[in-house]
Amino acid sequence: MSEAIIYPARDRTVEPGQTRDFAAELNAEQAKAATHGDGPLLIIAGAGTGKTRTLVYRVAHLIDRGVPADRILLLTFTRRAAQEMLARAERLVGGNSRRVHGGTFHATAHRLLRKYGPSAGLSKDFTIMDQGDSTDLMQLSRAQLGYASMGKRFPKKETLQYVYSRHINTGFSVEDIVRDDYGQFVEYLEDFTKIFADYTKRKQERNLVDYDDLLLFWALMLEASPELRDRIGGLYDHVLVDEYQDTNTLQARILKGMCVRHSNITVVGDDAQSIYSFRGANFRNILDFPKQFAGATTVTLEQNYRSTKPILDVTNTLISRAAERFTKNLRTEREGGEQPWLVCARDEQQQTRFVVDRILELHEEGTPLREIAVLFRAGYMSADLEIELTNRKIPFEKWGGLKFLEAAHVKDVLAFLRIIENPRDEVSWYRLLLLLPGIGDATARAAIDSMASAAWQSGAFGRFSPPPRARAAHGALVSLLETLRSGQTPEDAQVALEIANVRRLYDDILRERYDKPEPRLADLDQLQVIAAGYPDRATFLSALALEPPQASQDLAGGSKEDEDCLVLSTAHSSKGKEWDAVFLIWAVDGWFPSARCLNSDEGTEEERRLMYVALTRARNHLLVTYPLNAYSTRRSSDYSLDQLSRFMDKGVRDKMQRVALGSGDSPAVNVDTAPPAAQVLDLRALLRSKFGATS
DNA sequence: TTTTGAAGTCTCTCC
DNA sequence: GACTTCAAAA
């Protein structure tokens, strides 16, 4: 399949001074959006309608028009999206576009806070906490106020963190959130407030900033200080926002503040693809845009360039069932092509085998592995598939659901670095003190209190006198910290060296704690490799919090850009991407949609949109599979594990070719019609592929 | 006060 | 099957 069919034309570079022929390279609606002048612009862009292309051309148009590149701010949802867009803009307008400021809301907030935070009473050397750290700190607040040992039904630290975060991001009152989502805890409403107050105080005292603070402080700088609003808002002449349907109220406030002077704001989104409500996103944000920004122009993109008609027929039908919809059905000129498959497998193993076999078949036919993706609702659902791919030596890369930085041993090592960076980092102190033999909760708290009363001087921990049984560990830690503090040689591998030093103490602890330490030690090796790529400790720690590596390959340090390898991804992480062939596995009711999202209509609707996102990633081949027997005892529950996802209703199924995989070596059977020869699978033949067969 | 072992709780999505 | 929490032992 040549790219020319997928896109109307390639992004074309134009010599300086030359005018770009938008009419030739974009369709009418795209061109209208790209060449829009000043003032608010809302682009409703359905899946595959050239949203990125339009945005990239708009950036090019602005630069052509004389807007300095570094006065354009491009906010995207993920780091990957930002990189892709800036790379394409560069191809279009040349290196000049590299000066466009781009990134996620959080990364941009971080950059601005480092620069302007001190003018707003924020210490310059604050530490960023990730969600796990916030949860740990919430636990400290919870315990401090004596709630840890209250009745069993007191909300857990995760619940507290969720309510807090939701409150900040949506602006809903704590009371409303608790009533709506955690009715059983209404009696503790006052306690929620008390804990949040303590949590907030701790963050300030310990110089810590959580994800929500990044956004909140950005908004507050704009709203509470006319001077800062002028300085920060004055940095940019144009603000462009991707995936606007996934922004929340707090982010809308930020945008309002950033554009208060010029109203040059462009947002792109698709309400049918809003899938981040758990993060406070509200797709009504996109509908309210014209209200928020008076005089907004709206452009709707409905011409799909990605998928074939049979695929679009399925996805259009799927989304037509949504309770509320604001975009129309998409149309395509890509007639013909393979009808999407709906494949029923006996069990997980058969599903896995089918997917792998079919992947090899596609690959034999000339589809590069990189053009094939397997999608699923949650990260763990690909476990069996990953094993099989490894056995068959098929290279793959997994997106989303990566827990590398959340792994306890990685966080442990980072905790050492963080207390060097920020001696007041209570979360890290507590974590690493508990690692030491002879130190438990009580001693750790005593040590922290002692340091706090000594104003967190660097020698404070050395002067703390631990109980006798912890004396050895205390001494070892003190000498390690001294080594780390004194080692200020400005070498390239400085952070990596620090990690090596930490590991002299930590590796033994790790071996002591885990039966199988090898994989964890290997993780730490990887961490050292990553660290070597950063100039200094502060940059390294901030980058890890804000831009966690997308795939495990990123972690190995080497870029695998060139390598042809299959993509496994959660449905969430697949957004914004497209592949020639897309498999969706585990299309089982209770799995996708996830059972825990089915209590509410909103939850169900969001799951439907999520499946829509997943299926609209496909250009030419779409295969949905579901095993009949999950035969695991993963969860005893009242929903049935062996039914096809409710979203694959009759109307959707009728537009697919339905196949039930036979048992053993017998060929697959089309359940709708007699099996035509073309659909019979030859599993044996596939085993002879170049990846080598299993026995 | 720390450690240890046993019972109990859920499983996601992401900056 | 991994992680948390609780209660009893050291």
XYZ file of C-alpha atoms (C1' of nucleotides) in Angstrom:
720
model
C 0.000 0.000 0.000
C 1.659 3.179 -1.077
C 1.547 6.137 1.199
C 0.082 8.327 -1.511
C -3.193 6.516 -1.135
C -3.220 7.005 2.570
C -2.569 10.693 2.391
C -3.698 13.042 -0.332
C -0.151 14.298 -0.589
C 3.071 14.264 1.346
C 4.007 17.129 3.566
C 5.969 19.338 1.234
C 8.770 21.692 2.039
C 8.534 25.179 0.659
C 11.438 27.498 0.021
C 11.503 30.692 2.070
C 9.355 33.351 0.532
C 7.423 30.881 -1.542
C 3.746 30.541 -0.781
C 2.384 27.234 0.263
C -0.370 25.852 -1.896
C -2.723 24.744 0.830
C -5.544 24.080 -1.576
C -3.531 21.425 -3.344
C -2.232 19.689 -0.277
C -5.218 19.843 2.037
C -8.924 19.417 1.554
C -11.133 22.457 1.825
C -11.955 22.058 5.498
C -8.390 21.281 6.472
C -7.161 24.304 4.548
C -9.737 26.511 6.170
C -8.513 25.435 9.588
C -4.836 25.644 8.720
C -5.043 29.134 7.268
C -7.392 30.549 9.880
C -6.173 33.961 10.947
C -6.284 35.257 14.490
C -8.884 34.495 17.121
C -10.180 31.288 18.685
C -10.524 28.249 16.438
C -12.175 24.944 17.248
C -11.401 21.996 14.993
C -13.662 19.004 15.468
C -11.648 16.253 13.853
C -12.929 12.708 13.593
C -10.581 9.749 13.727
C -8.181 9.609 10.797
C -9.301 12.895 9.282
C -5.823 14.366 9.102
C -5.909 16.131 12.419
C -2.171 16.093 12.947
C -1.612 17.097 9.363
C -3.920 20.065 9.734
C -2.269 21.165 12.949
C 1.192 20.832 11.445
C 0.149 22.879 8.434
C -1.339 25.467 10.717
C 1.977 25.788 12.503
C 3.659 26.139 9.113
C 1.133 28.748 8.082
C 1.752 30.782 11.210
C 5.489 30.666 10.678
C 5.070 31.609 7.010
C 2.960 34.507 8.136
C 5.819 35.780 10.228
C 4.951 34.541 13.692
C 8.276 33.708 15.347
C 8.473 29.971 15.985
C 9.392 30.415 19.618
C 6.237 32.403 20.201
C 4.062 29.419 19.312
C 3.073 26.999 22.061
C 1.894 23.532 21.051
C 0.313 21.562 23.882
C -0.205 17.873 23.374
C -1.386 15.051 25.481
C 1.607 12.782 25.343
C 5.265 13.263 24.790
C 5.100 11.056 21.720
C 2.475 13.247 20.090
C 4.561 16.343 20.686
C 7.638 14.787 19.155
C 5.807 13.512 16.118
C 4.162 16.823 15.439
C 7.328 18.838 15.804
C 9.208 16.409 13.571
C 6.595 16.762 10.854
C 6.539 20.513 11.190
C 10.278 20.491 10.765
C 10.017 18.559 7.518
C 7.524 21.134 6.341
C 9.137 24.407 7.294
C 12.678 23.370 8.106
C 14.755 23.701 11.236
C 13.090 26.957 12.208
C 10.127 25.024 13.525
C 12.376 23.361 16.061
C 11.998 26.507 18.086
C 8.266 25.971 18.501
C 7.632 25.250 22.151
C 5.874 21.946 22.493
C 5.094 19.415 25.155
C 2.515 18.108 27.531
C 0.626 20.385 29.868
C 2.582 18.997 32.793
C 6.005 19.343 31.189
C 5.214 22.893 30.121
C 3.963 23.726 33.590
C 7.189 22.355 34.997
C 9.291 24.512 32.702
C 7.349 27.637 33.601
C 7.406 26.881 37.312
C 11.166 26.468 37.369
C 11.440 29.881 35.802
C 8.608 31.865 37.331
C 7.873 29.833 40.458
C 10.356 31.790 42.578
C 8.423 34.970 41.786
C 5.363 33.226 43.130
C 6.824 32.030 46.378
C 7.838 28.568 45.232
C 11.334 27.275 45.984
C 13.353 26.764 42.885
C 14.643 23.312 43.722
C 11.316 21.591 44.346
C 10.987 17.890 43.716
C 8.226 16.481 41.529
C 6.271 13.600 43.009
C 4.673 11.072 40.741
C 1.329 9.587 41.589
C 2.800 6.836 43.718
C 4.760 9.353 45.746
C 1.641 11.442 46.272
C -0.157 8.373 47.483
C 2.678 7.591 49.891
C 2.625 11.116 51.235
C -1.135 10.912 51.607
C -0.550 7.812 53.703
C 1.788 9.750 55.964
C -0.879 12.402 56.459
C -3.453 9.739 57.033
C -1.355 8.005 59.666
C -0.240 11.241 61.274
C -3.797 12.198 62.040
C -4.400 8.846 63.627
C -6.551 7.352 60.931
C -4.341 4.437 60.065
C -5.757 2.306 62.816
C -9.347 3.435 62.664
C -12.096 1.189 61.483
C -11.445 -0.976 58.473
C -13.773 1.029 56.369
C -11.770 4.200 56.421
C -10.718 5.187 52.877
C -7.385 3.903 51.702
C -4.545 6.147 50.680
C -5.285 5.516 47.011
C -8.867 6.662 47.484
C -7.736 9.773 49.295
C -5.293 10.572 46.530
C -7.929 10.022 43.858
C -10.486 12.276 45.528
C -7.891 14.965 46.077
C -6.668 14.864 42.512
C -10.161 14.901 41.134
C -11.058 17.843 43.279
C -8.111 19.844 41.958
C -8.586 18.895 38.326
C -12.340 19.191 37.996
C -13.100 21.890 40.518
C -15.905 19.763 41.983
C -16.123 20.029 45.753
C -14.706 17.216 47.841
C -18.177 16.655 49.172
C -19.686 16.140 45.723
C -16.944 13.763 44.689
C -17.234 11.669 47.822
C -21.029 11.562 47.552
C -20.961 10.572 43.906
C -18.089 8.119 43.873
C -17.637 6.958 47.459
C -21.013 7.193 49.117
C -19.929 4.804 51.862
C -17.413 7.352 53.137
C -19.741 10.323 53.463
C -19.469 10.148 57.249
C -15.744 10.885 56.952
C -16.159 14.068 54.924
C -14.519 16.241 57.550
C -11.638 13.831 57.795
C -11.029 14.063 54.076
C -10.678 17.796 54.427
C -8.366 17.496 57.415
C -6.111 15.024 55.687
C -5.961 17.141 52.549
C -4.996 20.147 54.633
C -2.186 18.206 56.245
C -1.102 16.808 52.888
C -0.939 20.305 51.434
C 1.056 21.552 54.397
C 3.514 18.680 54.125
C 4.093 19.306 50.461
C 4.963 22.890 51.190
C 7.229 22.112 54.124
C 9.033 19.377 52.245
C 9.368 21.335 49.022
C 7.385 18.758 47.055
C 5.140 19.344 44.065
C 2.680 16.763 42.788
C 1.247 16.444 39.277
C -1.856 18.374 40.200
C 0.195 21.191 41.680
C 2.019 21.629 38.402
C -1.219 22.522 36.666
C -2.758 24.309 39.605
C 0.222 26.583 40.206
C 0.353 27.423 36.515
C -3.304 28.416 36.604
C -2.846 30.377 39.820
C 0.123 32.315 38.488
C -2.078 33.434 35.623
C -5.141 34.163 37.684
C -3.772 35.631 40.880
C -1.047 37.934 39.644
C -1.604 40.423 36.838
C 2.139 40.857 36.582
C 2.858 37.165 36.134
C -0.036 36.822 33.744
C 1.504 39.496 31.586
C 4.921 37.901 31.709
C 3.830 34.308 31.124
C 0.930 35.041 28.819
C 3.206 37.404 26.936
C 5.561 34.575 26.010
C 3.353 33.304 23.225
C 1.321 34.792 20.405
C -0.439 31.563 19.487
C -1.428 28.554 21.551
C -2.441 25.277 19.890
C -3.900 22.362 21.819
C -4.192 18.788 20.618
C -6.681 16.229 22.006
C -8.799 18.930 23.546
C -11.543 16.459 24.441
C -9.199 15.042 27.067
C -8.495 18.281 28.863
C -10.103 19.101 32.176
C -11.496 22.210 33.781
C -8.181 23.162 35.299
C -6.473 22.997 31.923
C -9.229 25.111 30.418
C -8.513 27.709 33.085
C -4.853 27.670 32.141
C -5.654 28.196 28.476
C -7.962 31.045 29.292
C -5.185 32.698 31.256
C -2.591 32.124 28.569
C -4.783 33.678 25.883
C -6.338 36.497 27.797
C -4.522 39.073 25.714
C -4.765 37.774 22.203
C -7.386 34.979 22.028
C -5.196 33.222 19.495
C -6.065 29.740 20.557
C -6.560 26.710 18.356
C -7.921 23.503 19.810
C -8.359 20.182 18.040
C -10.380 17.293 19.302
C -13.064 14.696 18.815
C -15.712 14.200 21.456
C -16.110 10.607 20.294
C -12.569 9.890 21.431
C -12.760 11.249 24.952
C -11.280 8.495 27.106
C -9.591 10.125 30.073
C -12.403 10.994 32.436
C -10.580 9.159 35.214
C -8.093 11.986 35.041
C -10.772 14.574 35.332
C -11.214 15.112 31.605
C -14.623 16.165 30.490
C -15.564 16.097 26.833
C -18.047 18.871 27.499
C -15.008 21.071 27.665
C -14.792 20.918 23.904
C -18.469 21.767 23.516
C -18.134 24.711 25.832
C -15.201 26.070 23.897
C -17.277 28.561 21.894
C -18.750 29.790 25.179
C -15.346 30.093 26.832
C -13.812 31.891 23.898
C -16.242 34.294 22.324
C -16.248 34.539 18.574
C -14.746 31.107 18.008
C -14.728 29.681 14.504
C -15.605 25.989 14.252
C -14.324 23.700 11.514
C -15.378 20.072 11.272
C -13.259 17.419 9.539
C -15.194 14.361 8.414
C -13.236 13.067 5.486
C -11.339 10.020 6.687
C -8.064 9.227 4.964
C -7.007 6.349 7.103
C -9.361 3.423 6.943
C -10.995 1.415 4.197
C -14.750 1.589 3.810
C -15.440 -1.823 5.396
C -13.507 -0.787 8.491
C -15.233 2.571 8.681
C -18.612 0.862 8.326
C -17.870 -1.089 11.484
C -16.501 1.806 13.516
C -19.252 4.188 12.412
C -21.854 1.663 13.484
C -20.125 1.135 16.800
C -20.040 4.819 17.662
C -23.538 5.451 16.343
C -24.774 3.583 19.435
C -23.288 6.231 21.709
C -25.855 8.052 23.791
C -24.504 11.461 22.948
C -22.641 12.368 19.841
C -21.714 15.595 18.254
C -19.703 14.608 15.236
C -21.209 13.053 12.184
C -20.311 9.791 10.571
C -17.004 9.759 8.807
C -16.691 9.082 5.107
C -13.846 7.641 3.118
C -12.954 7.257 -0.516
C -10.976 4.125 0.172
C -13.477 1.680 -1.281
C -12.972 -2.062 -1.110
C -10.511 -3.887 1.046
C -10.797 -6.716 3.483
C -13.860 -6.917 5.657
C -12.990 -6.755 9.364
C -12.865 -10.090 11.165
C -14.614 -11.116 14.329
C -12.833 -14.196 15.553
C -14.112 -16.459 18.290
C -11.435 -18.542 19.942
C -11.911 -21.433 22.330
C -9.569 -20.043 24.950
C -6.728 -17.639 25.488
C -4.103 -19.971 24.038
C -6.037 -20.339 20.825
C -6.557 -16.609 20.610
C -2.837 -16.086 21.047
C -1.961 -18.669 18.434
C -4.391 -17.199 15.955
C -3.061 -13.688 16.430
C 0.554 -14.744 16.095
C -0.153 -16.911 13.065
C -2.068 -14.170 11.341
C 0.644 -11.637 12.138
C 3.197 -13.886 10.492
C 0.920 -14.303 7.513
C 0.570 -10.549 7.088
C 4.292 -10.194 7.471
C 4.884 -12.826 4.794
C 2.604 -10.841 2.537
C 4.824 -7.841 2.971
C 3.430 -5.875 5.884
C 6.294 -4.732 8.095
C 5.885 -5.719 11.726
C 5.981 -2.063 12.696
C 2.761 -1.623 10.735
C 0.946 -4.163 12.902
C -0.425 -3.552 16.377
C -2.168 -5.691 18.948
C -4.411 -3.679 21.257
C -6.091 -4.581 24.542
C -7.949 -2.937 27.392
C -5.334 -3.345 30.104
C -1.629 -4.023 30.190
C -1.757 -7.445 31.771
C -3.980 -8.896 29.069
C -1.052 -9.332 26.742
C 0.928 -11.581 29.086
C 0.231 -14.815 27.239
C 0.863 -13.173 23.899
C 4.177 -11.778 25.055
C 5.353 -15.217 26.072
C 4.398 -16.683 22.713
C 6.048 -13.855 20.792
C 9.209 -14.337 22.787
C 9.147 -18.069 22.109
C 8.739 -17.507 18.415
C 11.399 -14.815 18.419
C 9.126 -12.113 17.063
C 10.396 -8.717 18.202
C 7.812 -6.525 19.892
C 7.543 -3.341 21.847
C 4.943 -2.719 24.496
C 3.328 0.641 25.025
C 1.529 1.723 28.116
C 1.064 -0.206 31.267
C 4.786 -0.150 31.833
C 5.545 -0.336 35.498
C 9.294 0.103 35.339
C 9.411 3.353 37.238
C 6.757 2.194 39.631
C 8.685 -0.922 40.558
C 9.656 -0.799 44.207
C 13.357 -1.376 43.630
C 13.618 1.426 41.068
C 11.825 3.828 43.352
C 14.121 2.784 46.182
C 17.234 3.734 44.258
C 15.710 6.994 43.084
C 14.837 7.839 46.692
C 18.552 8.032 47.518
C 19.139 10.483 44.691
C 16.152 12.524 45.644
C 17.194 13.187 49.206
C 20.540 14.424 47.960
C 18.671 16.723 45.604
C 16.096 17.783 48.159
C 17.053 16.961 51.769
C 13.518 17.776 52.874
C 11.946 15.082 50.688
C 10.050 13.275 53.415
C 8.562 10.675 51.110
C 11.977 9.519 49.977
C 13.494 9.597 53.448
C 10.726 7.480 54.829
C 10.997 5.016 51.985
C 14.707 4.453 52.252
C 14.855 4.431 56.043
C 12.407 1.568 56.080
C 14.776 -0.369 53.839
C 17.455 -0.501 56.491
C 17.611 -3.520 58.777
C 16.597 -2.617 62.302
C 14.603 0.440 61.282
C 10.839 0.315 61.168
C 8.044 2.807 61.124
C 8.731 4.285 64.563
C 12.464 4.775 64.131
C 11.989 6.237 60.659
C 9.582 8.825 61.986
C 11.887 9.664 64.857
C 14.754 10.199 62.436
C 12.650 12.434 60.203
C 11.438 14.457 63.172
C 14.984 14.865 64.363
C 16.080 16.110 60.958
C 13.117 18.455 60.716
C 13.996 20.079 64.024
C 17.560 20.480 62.778
C 16.222 22.422 59.784
C 17.201 19.602 57.422
C 20.906 20.424 57.520
C 22.962 17.943 55.580
C 24.614 16.567 58.696
C 21.369 16.165 60.603
C 20.935 12.515 59.806
C 24.468 11.761 61.010
C 23.675 13.311 64.377
C 20.543 11.271 64.824
C 21.198 8.479 67.294
C 19.373 5.324 66.262
C 18.484 2.413 68.521
C 21.369 -0.049 68.948
C 20.132 -2.648 66.463
C 20.028 -0.061 63.678
C 23.431 1.396 64.384
C 25.302 -0.492 61.671
C 22.789 0.384 58.980
C 22.716 3.988 60.083
C 26.492 4.227 59.832
C 26.512 2.705 56.358
C 23.875 5.127 55.129
C 25.648 8.115 56.629
C 28.869 7.252 54.858
C 27.043 6.642 51.582
C 25.352 10.027 51.795
C 28.689 11.652 52.479
C 30.148 10.006 49.414
C 27.237 11.175 47.303
C 27.338 14.711 48.596
C 31.064 15.096 48.100
C 31.218 13.553 44.643
C 30.658 16.668 42.600
C 32.907 15.813 39.712
C 31.192 17.212 36.618
C 31.563 14.109 34.534
C 29.128 13.002 31.915
C 28.141 9.894 33.745
C 27.741 11.592 37.068
C 24.225 10.424 37.796
C 25.090 6.917 36.676
C 28.051 6.974 39.042
C 25.823 8.022 41.879
C 23.538 5.135 41.167
C 26.526 2.810 41.174
C 27.458 4.150 44.593
C 23.936 3.713 45.889
C 23.927 0.161 44.651
C 26.956 -0.744 46.733
C 24.640 -0.420 49.679
C 21.329 -1.235 48.071
C 22.076 -4.359 46.056
C 22.643 -6.360 49.219
C 19.353 -5.164 50.649
C 17.647 -6.148 47.433
C 19.179 -9.631 47.421
C 18.037 -10.010 50.981
C 14.476 -9.007 50.228
C 13.665 -10.892 47.071
C 13.941 -14.551 46.236
C 14.737 -13.815 42.621
C 16.781 -10.611 42.588
C 18.284 -11.019 39.109
C 15.573 -9.341 37.017
C 15.448 -6.505 39.500
C 19.195 -6.063 39.404
C 18.925 -5.962 35.634
C 16.373 -3.163 35.946
C 18.862 -1.196 37.974
C 21.498 -1.751 35.287
C 19.055 -0.252 32.827
C 18.408 2.654 35.133
C 22.108 3.402 35.134
C 22.170 3.369 31.354
C 19.269 5.812 31.197
C 20.860 8.035 33.807
C 24.010 8.317 31.723
C 21.965 10.181 29.123
C 21.179 13.078 31.423
C 23.461 16.001 32.216
C 22.700 16.241 35.910
C 20.699 14.748 38.712
C 17.953 17.374 38.819
C 17.210 17.043 35.114
C 17.218 13.276 35.384
C 14.742 13.172 38.272
C 12.351 15.685 36.730
C 12.454 13.969 33.375
C 11.654 10.604 34.915
C 8.626 12.042 36.648
C 7.284 13.893 33.628
C 8.374 11.835 30.687
C 8.528 8.230 31.708
C 9.980 6.017 28.991
C 7.200 4.844 26.720
C 8.480 1.390 26.005
C 10.868 -0.957 27.669
C 13.144 -0.517 24.668
C 13.543 3.142 25.491
C 15.009 1.969 28.722
C 17.754 -0.048 27.145
C 19.192 3.237 25.944
C 19.519 2.177 22.342
C 16.942 3.502 19.946
C 15.087 0.804 18.105
C 13.531 3.195 15.653
C 14.919 1.329 12.707
C 14.135 -2.121 13.925
C 11.055 -3.716 12.514
C 9.052 -4.697 15.499
C 5.463 -5.373 16.421
C 3.593 -2.986 18.697
C 1.561 -4.150 21.682
C -0.412 -1.373 23.263
C -3.217 -0.564 25.626
C -6.172 1.041 23.906
C -5.410 4.264 25.753
C -1.825 4.433 24.590
C -2.825 3.704 21.013
C -4.631 6.990 20.626
C -3.287 9.211 17.909
C -1.496 6.355 16.149
C -2.429 4.243 13.152
C -1.334 0.900 11.759
C -1.879 -1.043 8.592
C -3.257 -3.955 10.582
C -4.818 -3.803 14.026
C -5.790 -6.688 16.287
C -8.035 -6.141 19.266
C -7.832 -9.047 21.672
C -10.004 -9.900 24.668
C -13.174 -8.336 23.241
C -15.006 -10.009 26.102
C -17.743 -8.425 28.149
C -16.317 -7.563 31.539
C -12.845 -7.173 30.054
C -13.634 -4.684 27.344
C -15.778 -3.005 28.531
C -14.067 -3.379 31.850
C -16.465 -4.650 34.496
C -15.607 -1.896 36.899
C -16.719 0.786 34.454
C -20.186 -0.612 33.976
C -21.830 0.734 37.114
C -22.633 4.011 35.471
C -23.874 5.093 32.089
C -20.978 7.503 31.762
C -18.547 4.685 32.436
C -20.125 2.486 29.812
C -20.167 5.284 27.287
C -16.511 5.982 27.873
C -15.646 2.314 27.348
C -17.507 2.455 24.057
C -15.498 5.463 22.984
C -12.356 3.656 24.049
C -13.189 0.722 21.837
C -13.962 3.172 19.045
C -10.508 4.670 19.495
C -8.937 1.217 19.321
C -10.759 0.099 16.178
C -10.265 3.341 14.294
C -6.487 2.874 14.443
C -6.678 0.404 11.535
C -5.971 1.312 7.936
C -6.467 -1.909 5.982
C -6.887 -4.863 8.302
C -8.937 -5.078 11.454
C -9.299 -8.243 13.505
C -11.234 -8.513 16.738
C -10.809 -11.673 18.779
C -12.471 -13.067 21.875
C -11.887 -16.293 23.753
C -14.934 -18.185 24.963
C -13.321 -19.589 28.076
C -11.182 -17.466 30.248
C -10.779 -20.447 32.471
C -8.928 -18.676 35.094
C -10.270 -18.065 38.518
C -9.138 -14.493 38.326
C -12.241 -13.117 39.817
C -15.337 -14.690 41.159
C -18.072 -12.448 39.978
C -21.559 -12.259 38.713
C -20.809 -11.277 35.197
C -20.073 -13.826 32.587
C -16.545 -14.111 31.380
C -17.302 -15.851 28.173
C -19.484 -13.464 26.270
C -18.577 -11.239 23.415
C -18.263 -7.584 24.282
C -21.627 -5.849 24.337
C -20.303 -3.275 21.915
C -20.071 -5.907 19.187
C -23.838 -5.922 18.784
C -25.690 -7.429 15.869
C -25.463 -4.358 13.687
C -21.716 -4.268 14.164
C -21.274 -8.013 13.739
C -23.222 -7.982 10.503
C -20.549 -5.793 8.998
C -17.773 -8.207 9.916
C -16.761 -11.659 8.779
C -17.397 -13.929 11.687
C -15.071 -16.812 12.241
C -14.997 -19.495 14.909
C -11.653 -21.157 15.273
C -11.879 -24.922 15.080
C -10.322 -27.303 17.503
C -6.886 -28.763 17.026
C -5.680 -28.755 13.462
C -9.002 -28.393 11.795
C -9.407 -25.199 9.838
C -11.363 -22.217 10.970
C -15.030 -22.154 10.232
C -16.966 -19.143 9.146
C -20.101 -19.256 11.185
C -22.174 -17.154 8.843
C -21.600 -18.979 5.616
C -20.012 -22.160 4.497
C -16.285 -21.765 4.794
C -14.924 -20.335 1.588
C -11.472 -21.550 0.707
C -9.963 -18.149 1.109
C -10.762 -18.094 4.774
C -9.356 -21.446 5.716
C -6.279 -21.046 7.805
C -3.233 -23.183 7.308
C -1.673 -23.015 10.696
C 1.047 -25.534 9.842
C 2.282 -23.563 6.903
C 2.591 -20.488 9.016
C 4.940 -22.284 11.337
C 7.494 -22.414 8.582
C 7.970 -18.691 8.693
C 11.378 -17.188 8.986
C 11.041 -16.681 12.694
C 11.399 -20.377 13.134
C 8.775 -22.658 14.398
C 8.148 -24.062 17.760
C 8.643 -27.811 17.703
C 9.712 -1.872 68.211
C 10.751 -4.774 64.457
C 9.976 -8.853 62.010
C 7.424 -12.461 60.185
C 3.858 -15.106 58.527
C -0.920 -15.472 57.404
C -5.153 -13.580 55.915
C -7.226 -10.371 52.916
C -7.835 -7.309 48.815
C -8.102 -6.215 44.200
C -6.831 -6.019 39.993
C -6.894 -0.364 34.292
C -6.402 3.528 31.636
C -1.798 8.255 32.398
C 0.783 13.043 33.339
C -0.594 -14.054 41.417
C 1.229 -9.419 43.719
C 0.730 -6.411 47.193
C -1.274 -4.699 51.673
C -2.678 -5.203 56.280
C -3.099 -7.366 60.571
C -1.748 -9.999 64.598
C 1.490 -12.515 67.089
C 6.339 -13.673 68.089
C 11.081 -12.296 68.799
